[in-house]
Structures are given as C-alpha cells and as structure tokens.
mmCIF file with all atom_site columns, C-alpha atoms in Angstrom:
data_model
loop_
_atom_site.group_PDB
_atom_site.id
_atom_site.type_symbol
_atom_site.label_atom_id
_atom_site.label_alt_id
_atom_site.label_comp_id
_atom_site.label_asym_id
_atom_site.label_entity_id
_atom_site.label_seq_id
_atom_site.pdbx_PDB_ins_code
_atom_site.Cartn_x
_atom_site.Cartn_y
_atom_site.Cartn_z
_atom_site.occupancy
_atom_site.B_iso_or_equiv
_atom_site.pdbx_formal_charge
_atom_site.auth_seq_id
_atom_site.auth_comp_id
_atom_site.auth_asym_id
_atom_site.auth_atom_id
_atom_site.pdbx_PDB_model_num
ATOM 1   C CA . MET H 1 1   ? 32.011 12.627  -15.648 1.00 0.00 ? 920  MET H CA 1
ATOM 2   C CA . LYS H 1 2   ? 28.246 13.063  -15.528 1.00 0.00 ? 921  LYS H CA 1
ATOM 3   C CA . LYS H 1 3   ? 27.698 9.313   -15.978 1.00 0.00 ? 922  LYS H CA 1
ATOM 4   C CA . THR H 1 4   ? 30.095 8.636   -13.100 1.00 0.00 ? 923  THR H CA 1
ATOM 5   C CA . LEU H 1 5   ? 28.247 11.035  -10.809 1.00 0.00 ? 924  LEU H CA 1
ATOM 6   C CA . ILE H 1 6   ? 24.875 9.519   -11.762 1.00 0.00 ? 925  ILE H CA 1
ATOM 7   C CA . ALA H 1 7   ? 26.274 6.035   -11.152 1.00 0.00 ? 926  ALA H CA 1
ATOM 8   C CA . TYR H 1 8   ? 27.627 7.124   -7.766  1.00 0.00 ? 927  TYR H CA 1
ATOM 9   C CA . VAL H 1 9   ? 24.394 8.749   -6.573  1.00 0.00 ? 928  VAL H CA 1
ATOM 10  C CA . ALA H 1 10  ? 22.217 5.847   -7.768  1.00 0.00 ? 929  ALA H CA 1
ATOM 11  C CA . THR H 1 11  ? 24.495 3.210   -6.235  1.00 0.00 ? 930  THR H CA 1
ATOM 12  C CA . LEU H 1 12  ? 24.766 5.126   -2.959  1.00 0.00 ? 931  LEU H CA 1
ATOM 13  C CA . ALA H 1 13  ? 21.002 5.608   -2.707  1.00 0.00 ? 932  ALA H CA 1
ATOM 14  C CA . ALA H 1 14  ? 20.330 1.929   -3.373  1.00 0.00 ? 933  ALA H CA 1
ATOM 15  C CA . PHE H 1 15  ? 22.982 0.781   -0.900  1.00 0.00 ? 934  PHE H CA 1
ATOM 16  C CA . LEU H 1 16  ? 21.753 3.124   1.846   1.00 0.00 ? 935  LEU H CA 1
ATOM 17  C CA . VAL H 1 17  ? 18.148 1.978   1.441   1.00 0.00 ? 936  VAL H CA 1
ATOM 18  C CA . LEU H 1 18  ? 19.116 -1.697  1.418   1.00 0.00 ? 937  LEU H CA 1
ATOM 19  C CA . ASP H 1 19  ? 21.507 -1.478  4.352   1.00 0.00 ? 938  ASP H CA 1
ATOM 20  C CA . GLY H 1 20  ? 19.112 0.731   6.301   1.00 0.00 ? 939  GLY H CA 1
ATOM 21  C CA . LEU H 1 21  ? 16.359 -1.858  5.945   1.00 0.00 ? 940  LEU H CA 1
ATOM 22  C CA . TRP H 1 22  ? 18.735 -4.706  6.777   1.00 0.00 ? 941  TRP H CA 1
ATOM 23  C CA . LEU H 1 23  ? 20.362 -3.122  9.822   1.00 0.00 ? 942  LEU H CA 1
ATOM 24  C CA . GLY H 1 24  ? 17.470 -1.059  11.120  1.00 0.00 ? 943  GLY H CA 1
ATOM 25  C CA . VAL H 1 25  ? 14.448 -3.248  10.457  1.00 0.00 ? 944  VAL H CA 1
ATOM 26  C CA . LEU H 1 26  ? 15.133 -6.820  9.406   1.00 0.00 ? 945  LEU H CA 1
ATOM 27  C CA . MET H 1 27  ? 18.195 -7.769  11.442  1.00 0.00 ? 946  MET H CA 1
ATOM 28  C CA . ALA H 1 28  ? 18.486 -5.285  14.326  1.00 0.00 ? 947  ALA H CA 1
ATOM 29  C CA . SER H 1 29  ? 17.435 -7.782  16.987  1.00 0.00 ? 948  SER H CA 1
ATOM 30  C CA . THR H 1 30  ? 19.594 -10.542 15.496  1.00 0.00 ? 949  THR H CA 1
ATOM 31  C CA . TYR H 1 31  ? 22.694 -8.356  15.558  1.00 0.00 ? 950  TYR H CA 1
ATOM 32  C CA . ARG H 1 32  ? 21.931 -7.320  19.152  1.00 0.00 ? 951  ARG H CA 1
ATOM 33  C CA . GLU H 1 33  ? 21.554 -10.986 20.117  1.00 0.00 ? 952  GLU H CA 1
ATOM 34  C CA . LEU H 1 34  ? 24.748 -12.083 18.355  1.00 0.00 ? 953  LEU H CA 1
ATOM 35  C CA . LEU H 1 35  ? 26.941 -9.117  19.314  1.00 0.00 ? 954  LEU H CA 1
ATOM 36  C CA . GLY H 1 36  ? 25.635 -8.358  22.784  1.00 0.00 ? 955  GLY H CA 1
ATOM 37  C CA . SER H 1 37  ? 27.888 -5.914  24.611  1.00 0.00 ? 956  SER H CA 1
ATOM 38  C CA . LEU H 1 38  ? 30.061 -5.369  21.528  1.00 0.00 ? 957  LEU H CA 1
ATOM 39  C CA . MET H 1 39  ? 27.284 -3.293  20.007  1.00 0.00 ? 958  MET H CA 1
ATOM 40  C CA . LEU H 1 40  ? 26.924 0.408   20.746  1.00 0.00 ? 959  LEU H CA 1
ATOM 41  C CA . GLU H 1 41  ? 23.563 1.839   21.762  1.00 0.00 ? 960  GLU H CA 1
ATOM 42  C CA . GLN H 1 42  ? 23.838 4.315   18.880  1.00 0.00 ? 961  GLN H CA 1
ATOM 43  C CA . PRO H 1 43  ? 26.122 3.993   15.870  1.00 0.00 ? 962  PRO H CA 1
ATOM 44  C CA . ARG H 1 44  ? 29.033 6.339   15.366  1.00 0.00 ? 963  ARG H CA 1
ATOM 45  C CA . TRP H 1 45  ? 27.656 8.269   12.408  1.00 0.00 ? 964  TRP H CA 1
ATOM 46  C CA . VAL H 1 46  ? 30.865 9.830   11.083  1.00 0.00 ? 965  VAL H CA 1
ATOM 47  C CA . PRO H 1 47  ? 32.743 6.551   10.533  1.00 0.00 ? 966  PRO H CA 1
ATOM 48  C CA . ALA H 1 48  ? 29.528 5.022   9.163   1.00 0.00 ? 967  ALA H CA 1
ATOM 49  C CA . ALA H 1 49  ? 29.166 7.861   6.650   1.00 0.00 ? 968  ALA H CA 1
ATOM 50  C CA . VAL H 1 50  ? 32.821 7.569   5.639   1.00 0.00 ? 969  VAL H CA 1
ATOM 51  C CA . PHE H 1 51  ? 32.360 3.816   5.085   1.00 0.00 ? 970  PHE H CA 1
ATOM 52  C CA . TYR H 1 52  ? 29.292 4.278   2.866   1.00 0.00 ? 971  TYR H CA 1
ATOM 53  C CA . LEU H 1 53  ? 30.835 7.098   0.833   1.00 0.00 ? 972  LEU H CA 1
ATOM 54  C CA . LEU H 1 54  ? 34.114 5.222   0.346   1.00 0.00 ? 973  LEU H CA 1
ATOM 55  C CA . TYR H 1 55  ? 32.585 1.802   -0.284  1.00 0.00 ? 974  TYR H CA 1
ATOM 56  C CA . VAL H 1 56  ? 30.347 3.170   -3.010  1.00 0.00 ? 975  VAL H CA 1
ATOM 57  C CA . VAL H 1 57  ? 33.406 4.708   -4.696  1.00 0.00 ? 976  VAL H CA 1
ATOM 58  C CA . GLY H 1 58  ? 34.751 1.147   -4.882  1.00 0.00 ? 977  GLY H CA 1
ATOM 59  C CA . CYS H 1 59  ? 31.427 -0.134  -6.224  1.00 0.00 ? 978  CYS H CA 1
ATOM 60  C CA . VAL H 1 60  ? 31.381 2.477   -8.979  1.00 0.00 ? 979  VAL H CA 1
ATOM 61  C CA . VAL H 1 61  ? 35.063 2.278   -9.941  1.00 0.00 ? 980  VAL H CA 1
ATOM 62  C CA . PHE H 1 62  ? 35.471 -1.503  -9.777  1.00 0.00 ? 981  PHE H CA 1
ATOM 63  C CA . VAL H 1 63  ? 31.976 -2.654  -10.770 1.00 0.00 ? 982  VAL H CA 1
ATOM 64  C CA . VAL H 1 64  ? 29.448 -0.192  -12.175 1.00 0.00 ? 983  VAL H CA 1
ATOM 65  C CA . LEU H 1 65  ? 31.616 1.621   -14.721 1.00 0.00 ? 984  LEU H CA 1
ATOM 66  C CA . PRO H 1 66  ? 33.525 -1.400  -16.080 1.00 0.00 ? 985  PRO H CA 1
ATOM 67  C CA . ALA H 1 67  ? 30.466 -3.701  -16.198 1.00 0.00 ? 986  ALA H CA 1
ATOM 68  C CA . ARG H 1 68  ? 29.305 -4.713  -19.664 1.00 0.00 ? 987  ARG H CA 1
ATOM 69  C CA . SER H 1 69  ? 25.760 -5.662  -18.607 1.00 0.00 ? 988  SER H CA 1
ATOM 70  C CA . TRP H 1 70  ? 23.556 -5.656  -15.531 1.00 0.00 ? 989  TRP H CA 1
ATOM 71  C CA . THR H 1 71  ? 24.365 -9.348  -14.971 1.00 0.00 ? 990  THR H CA 1
ATOM 72  C CA . HIS H 1 72  ? 28.081 -8.541  -15.131 1.00 0.00 ? 991  HIS H CA 1
ATOM 73  C CA . ALA H 1 73  ? 27.480 -5.740  -12.594 1.00 0.00 ? 992  ALA H CA 1
ATOM 74  C CA . ALA H 1 74  ? 25.645 -8.233  -10.380 1.00 0.00 ? 993  ALA H CA 1
ATOM 75  C CA . ARG H 1 75  ? 28.476 -10.775 -10.476 1.00 0.00 ? 994  ARG H CA 1
ATOM 76  C CA . LEU H 1 76  ? 31.223 -8.206  -9.913  1.00 0.00 ? 995  LEU H CA 1
ATOM 77  C CA . GLY H 1 77  ? 29.183 -6.493  -7.186  1.00 0.00 ? 996  GLY H CA 1
ATOM 78  C CA . ALA H 1 78  ? 28.602 -9.783  -5.371  1.00 0.00 ? 997  ALA H CA 1
ATOM 79  C CA . LEU H 1 79  ? 32.318 -10.546 -5.568  1.00 0.00 ? 998  LEU H CA 1
ATOM 80  C CA . LEU H 1 80  ? 33.303 -7.105  -4.277  1.00 0.00 ? 999  LEU H CA 1
ATOM 81  C CA . GLY H 1 81  ? 30.759 -7.391  -1.454  1.00 0.00 ? 1000 GLY H CA 1
ATOM 82  C CA . ALA H 1 82  ? 31.970 -10.851 -0.455  1.00 0.00 ? 1001 ALA H CA 1
ATOM 83  C CA . VAL H 1 83  ? 35.606 -9.702  -0.458  1.00 0.00 ? 1002 VAL H CA 1
ATOM 84  C CA . ALA H 1 84  ? 34.988 -6.441  1.416   1.00 0.00 ? 1003 ALA H CA 1
ATOM 85  C CA . TYR H 1 85  ? 32.600 -7.874  3.986   1.00 0.00 ? 1004 TYR H CA 1
ATOM 86  C CA . GLY H 1 86  ? 34.725 -11.013 4.216   1.00 0.00 ? 1005 GLY H CA 1
ATOM 87  C CA . THR H 1 87  ? 37.778 -8.945  5.068   1.00 0.00 ? 1006 THR H CA 1
ATOM 88  C CA . TYR H 1 88  ? 35.874 -7.306  7.916   1.00 0.00 ? 1007 TYR H CA 1
ATOM 89  C CA . ASP H 1 89  ? 34.007 -10.358 9.189   1.00 0.00 ? 1008 ASP H CA 1
ATOM 90  C CA . LEU H 1 90  ? 36.780 -12.913 8.923   1.00 0.00 ? 1009 LEU H CA 1
ATOM 91  C CA . SER H 1 91  ? 39.246 -10.544 10.609  1.00 0.00 ? 1010 SER H CA 1
ATOM 92  C CA . ASN H 1 92  ? 36.759 -9.976  13.421  1.00 0.00 ? 1011 ASN H CA 1
ATOM 93  C CA . TRP H 1 93  ? 36.042 -13.699 13.752  1.00 0.00 ? 1012 TRP H CA 1
ATOM 94  C CA . ALA H 1 94  ? 39.784 -14.357 13.922  1.00 0.00 ? 1013 ALA H CA 1
ATOM 95  C CA . THR H 1 95  ? 40.507 -11.705 16.556  1.00 0.00 ? 1014 THR H CA 1
ATOM 96  C CA . LEU H 1 96  ? 37.414 -10.892 18.624  1.00 0.00 ? 1015 LEU H CA 1
ATOM 97  C CA . GLN H 1 97  ? 35.728 -12.899 21.315  1.00 0.00 ? 1016 GLN H CA 1
ATOM 98  C CA . GLY H 1 98  ? 32.030 -13.107 20.645  1.00 0.00 ? 1017 GLY H CA 1
ATOM 99  C CA . TRP H 1 99  ? 32.305 -12.912 16.843  1.00 0.00 ? 1018 TRP H CA 1
ATOM 100 C CA . SER H 1 100 ? 30.837 -16.144 15.558  1.00 0.00 ? 1019 SER H CA 1
ATOM 101 C CA . ALA H 1 101 ? 31.020 -18.089 12.322  1.00 0.00 ? 1020 ALA H CA 1
ATOM 102 C CA . ARG H 1 102 ? 27.248 -17.610 11.994  1.00 0.00 ? 1021 ARG H CA 1
ATOM 103 C CA . LEU H 1 103 ? 27.618 -13.843 12.194  1.00 0.00 ? 1022 LEU H CA 1
ATOM 104 C CA . ALA H 1 104 ? 30.555 -13.778 9.774   1.00 0.00 ? 1023 ALA H CA 1
ATOM 105 C CA . LEU H 1 105 ? 28.819 -15.926 7.151   1.00 0.00 ? 1024 LEU H CA 1
ATOM 106 C CA . MET H 1 106 ? 25.488 -14.122 7.466   1.00 0.00 ? 1025 MET H CA 1
ATOM 107 C CA . ASP H 1 107 ? 27.127 -10.715 7.133   1.00 0.00 ? 1026 ASP H CA 1
ATOM 108 C CA . MET H 1 108 ? 29.310 -11.791 4.214   1.00 0.00 ? 1027 MET H CA 1
ATOM 109 C CA . ALA H 1 109 ? 26.272 -13.120 2.371   1.00 0.00 ? 1028 ALA H CA 1
ATOM 110 C CA . TRP H 1 110 ? 24.477 -9.841  3.023   1.00 0.00 ? 1029 TRP H CA 1
ATOM 111 C CA . GLY H 1 111 ? 27.456 -7.843  1.759   1.00 0.00 ? 1030 GLY H CA 1
ATOM 112 C CA . ALA H 1 112 ? 27.445 -9.852  -1.463  1.00 0.00 ? 1031 ALA H CA 1
ATOM 113 C CA . VAL H 1 113 ? 23.687 -9.468  -2.010  1.00 0.00 ? 1032 VAL H CA 1
ATOM 114 C CA . ALA H 1 114 ? 23.467 -5.778  -1.076  1.00 0.00 ? 1033 ALA H CA 1
ATOM 115 C CA . SER H 1 115 ? 26.499 -4.903  -3.190  1.00 0.00 ? 1034 SER H CA 1
ATOM 116 C CA . ALA H 1 116 ? 25.182 -6.835  -6.186  1.00 0.00 ? 1035 ALA H CA 1
ATOM 117 C CA . VAL H 1 117 ? 21.775 -5.142  -6.017  1.00 0.00 ? 1036 VAL H CA 1
ATOM 118 C CA . ALA H 1 118 ? 23.210 -1.652  -5.456  1.00 0.00 ? 1037 ALA H CA 1
ATOM 119 C CA . CYS H 1 119 ? 25.632 -2.132  -8.365  1.00 0.00 ? 1038 CYS H CA 1
ATOM 120 C CA . ILE H 1 120 ? 22.804 -3.309  -10.629 1.00 0.00 ? 1039 ILE H CA 1
ATOM 121 C CA . VAL H 1 121 ? 20.833 -0.184  -9.743  1.00 0.00 ? 1040 VAL H CA 1
ATOM 122 C CA . GLY H 1 122 ? 23.848 2.069   -10.327 1.00 0.00 ? 1041 GLY H CA 1
ATOM 123 C CA . PHE H 1 123 ? 24.612 0.381   -13.657 1.00 0.00 ? 1042 PHE H CA 1
ATOM 124 C CA . ARG H 1 124 ? 21.029 0.486   -14.925 1.00 0.00 ? 1043 ARG H CA 1
ATOM 125 C CA . VAL H 1 125 ? 20.348 4.089   -13.884 1.00 0.00 ? 1044 VAL H CA 1
ATOM 126 C CA . ALA H 1 126 ? 23.655 5.424   -15.230 1.00 0.00 ? 1045 ALA H CA 1
ATOM 127 C CA . ASN H 1 127 ? 23.327 3.608   -18.541 1.00 0.00 ? 1046 ASN H CA 1
ATOM 128 C CA . THR H 1 128 ? 19.655 4.428   -18.991 1.00 0.00 ? 1047 THR H CA 1
ATOM 129 C CA . LEU H 1 129 ? 20.231 8.128   -18.367 1.00 0.00 ? 1048 LEU H CA 1
ATOM 130 C CA . ALA H 1 130 ? 23.400 8.178   -20.504 1.00 0.00 ? 1049 ALA H CA 1
ATOM 131 C CA . ALA H 1 131 ? 21.522 6.475   -23.385 1.00 0.00 ? 1050 ALA H CA 1
ATOM 132 C CA . SER H 1 132 ? 18.616 8.928   -23.141 1.00 0.00 ? 1051 SER H CA 1
ATOM 133 C CA . LYS H 1 133 ? 21.064 11.865  -23.470 1.00 0.00 ? 1052 LYS H CA 1
ATOM 134 C CA . SER H 1 134 ? 22.522 10.557  -26.761 1.00 0.00 ? 1053 SER H CA 1
#
C-alpha cells in the first residue's frame, strides 16, 4: 500500500509539473491561437483537478505498478497517454468545429510524452524507495 501511495504522489507531481509547463508556459499562446473562442479565460479548476487525480490513478494502476522496468513504464505510459489523449482529441476533432488535425496530433503526442515521463518518475521513485526500505 505504501509503494502504491508513493507511486501515486510521485507520478502526480511529475505530471502536474510537466503539464503546467506545457499548458502555462510553452504552449499557452499556441492553444489560444488554435482554439480561439473555444477556450475559457480561466480554466474550470474542479474538473481539471478531477481529471489529474483520476488520470494518475490510471497511470499507477495500468503502468507504474505492473511495469517491470523504467523502459517498460515508458512504453506503457506512452501508450496510455496516446489512447487517453487520442480519445479526447479525436472525439473533439470528429464533433467540434474549430478542432483541427494539427491540434489533435500535437495534443496526442504531448499526452504520450507527458504520460511516459510521469510514469517513469513514478516507477523509479516508488521502486527506489521500496528497495531502500528492504
């Protein structure tokens, strides 16, 4: 149970830092340009928090805990990110005016990269701390 909690906290922290940099610093103007009036002035924090908390549960349960190595965590994390972000982006591209292929592909690639890195961090931290306790 302790390893699971450590994995969750480490994965969540890594994902929040990565996504915060991506959304708030690196790509803010690009998203505003691509989404235009679809984008809110300020995010809705409650649904955002629920997404992050829930998504990281998926990362830990489906990737971090079952991974056999950090490279396995990276591959599974990238796959989970591509599937999860692909579900969102491809559905939006299929149903919303103003959602472009460029936006969908860029966001899916980011989901794969961010998920892979966050899962690597969660895997390494949880296994390093678990090994030091034995």
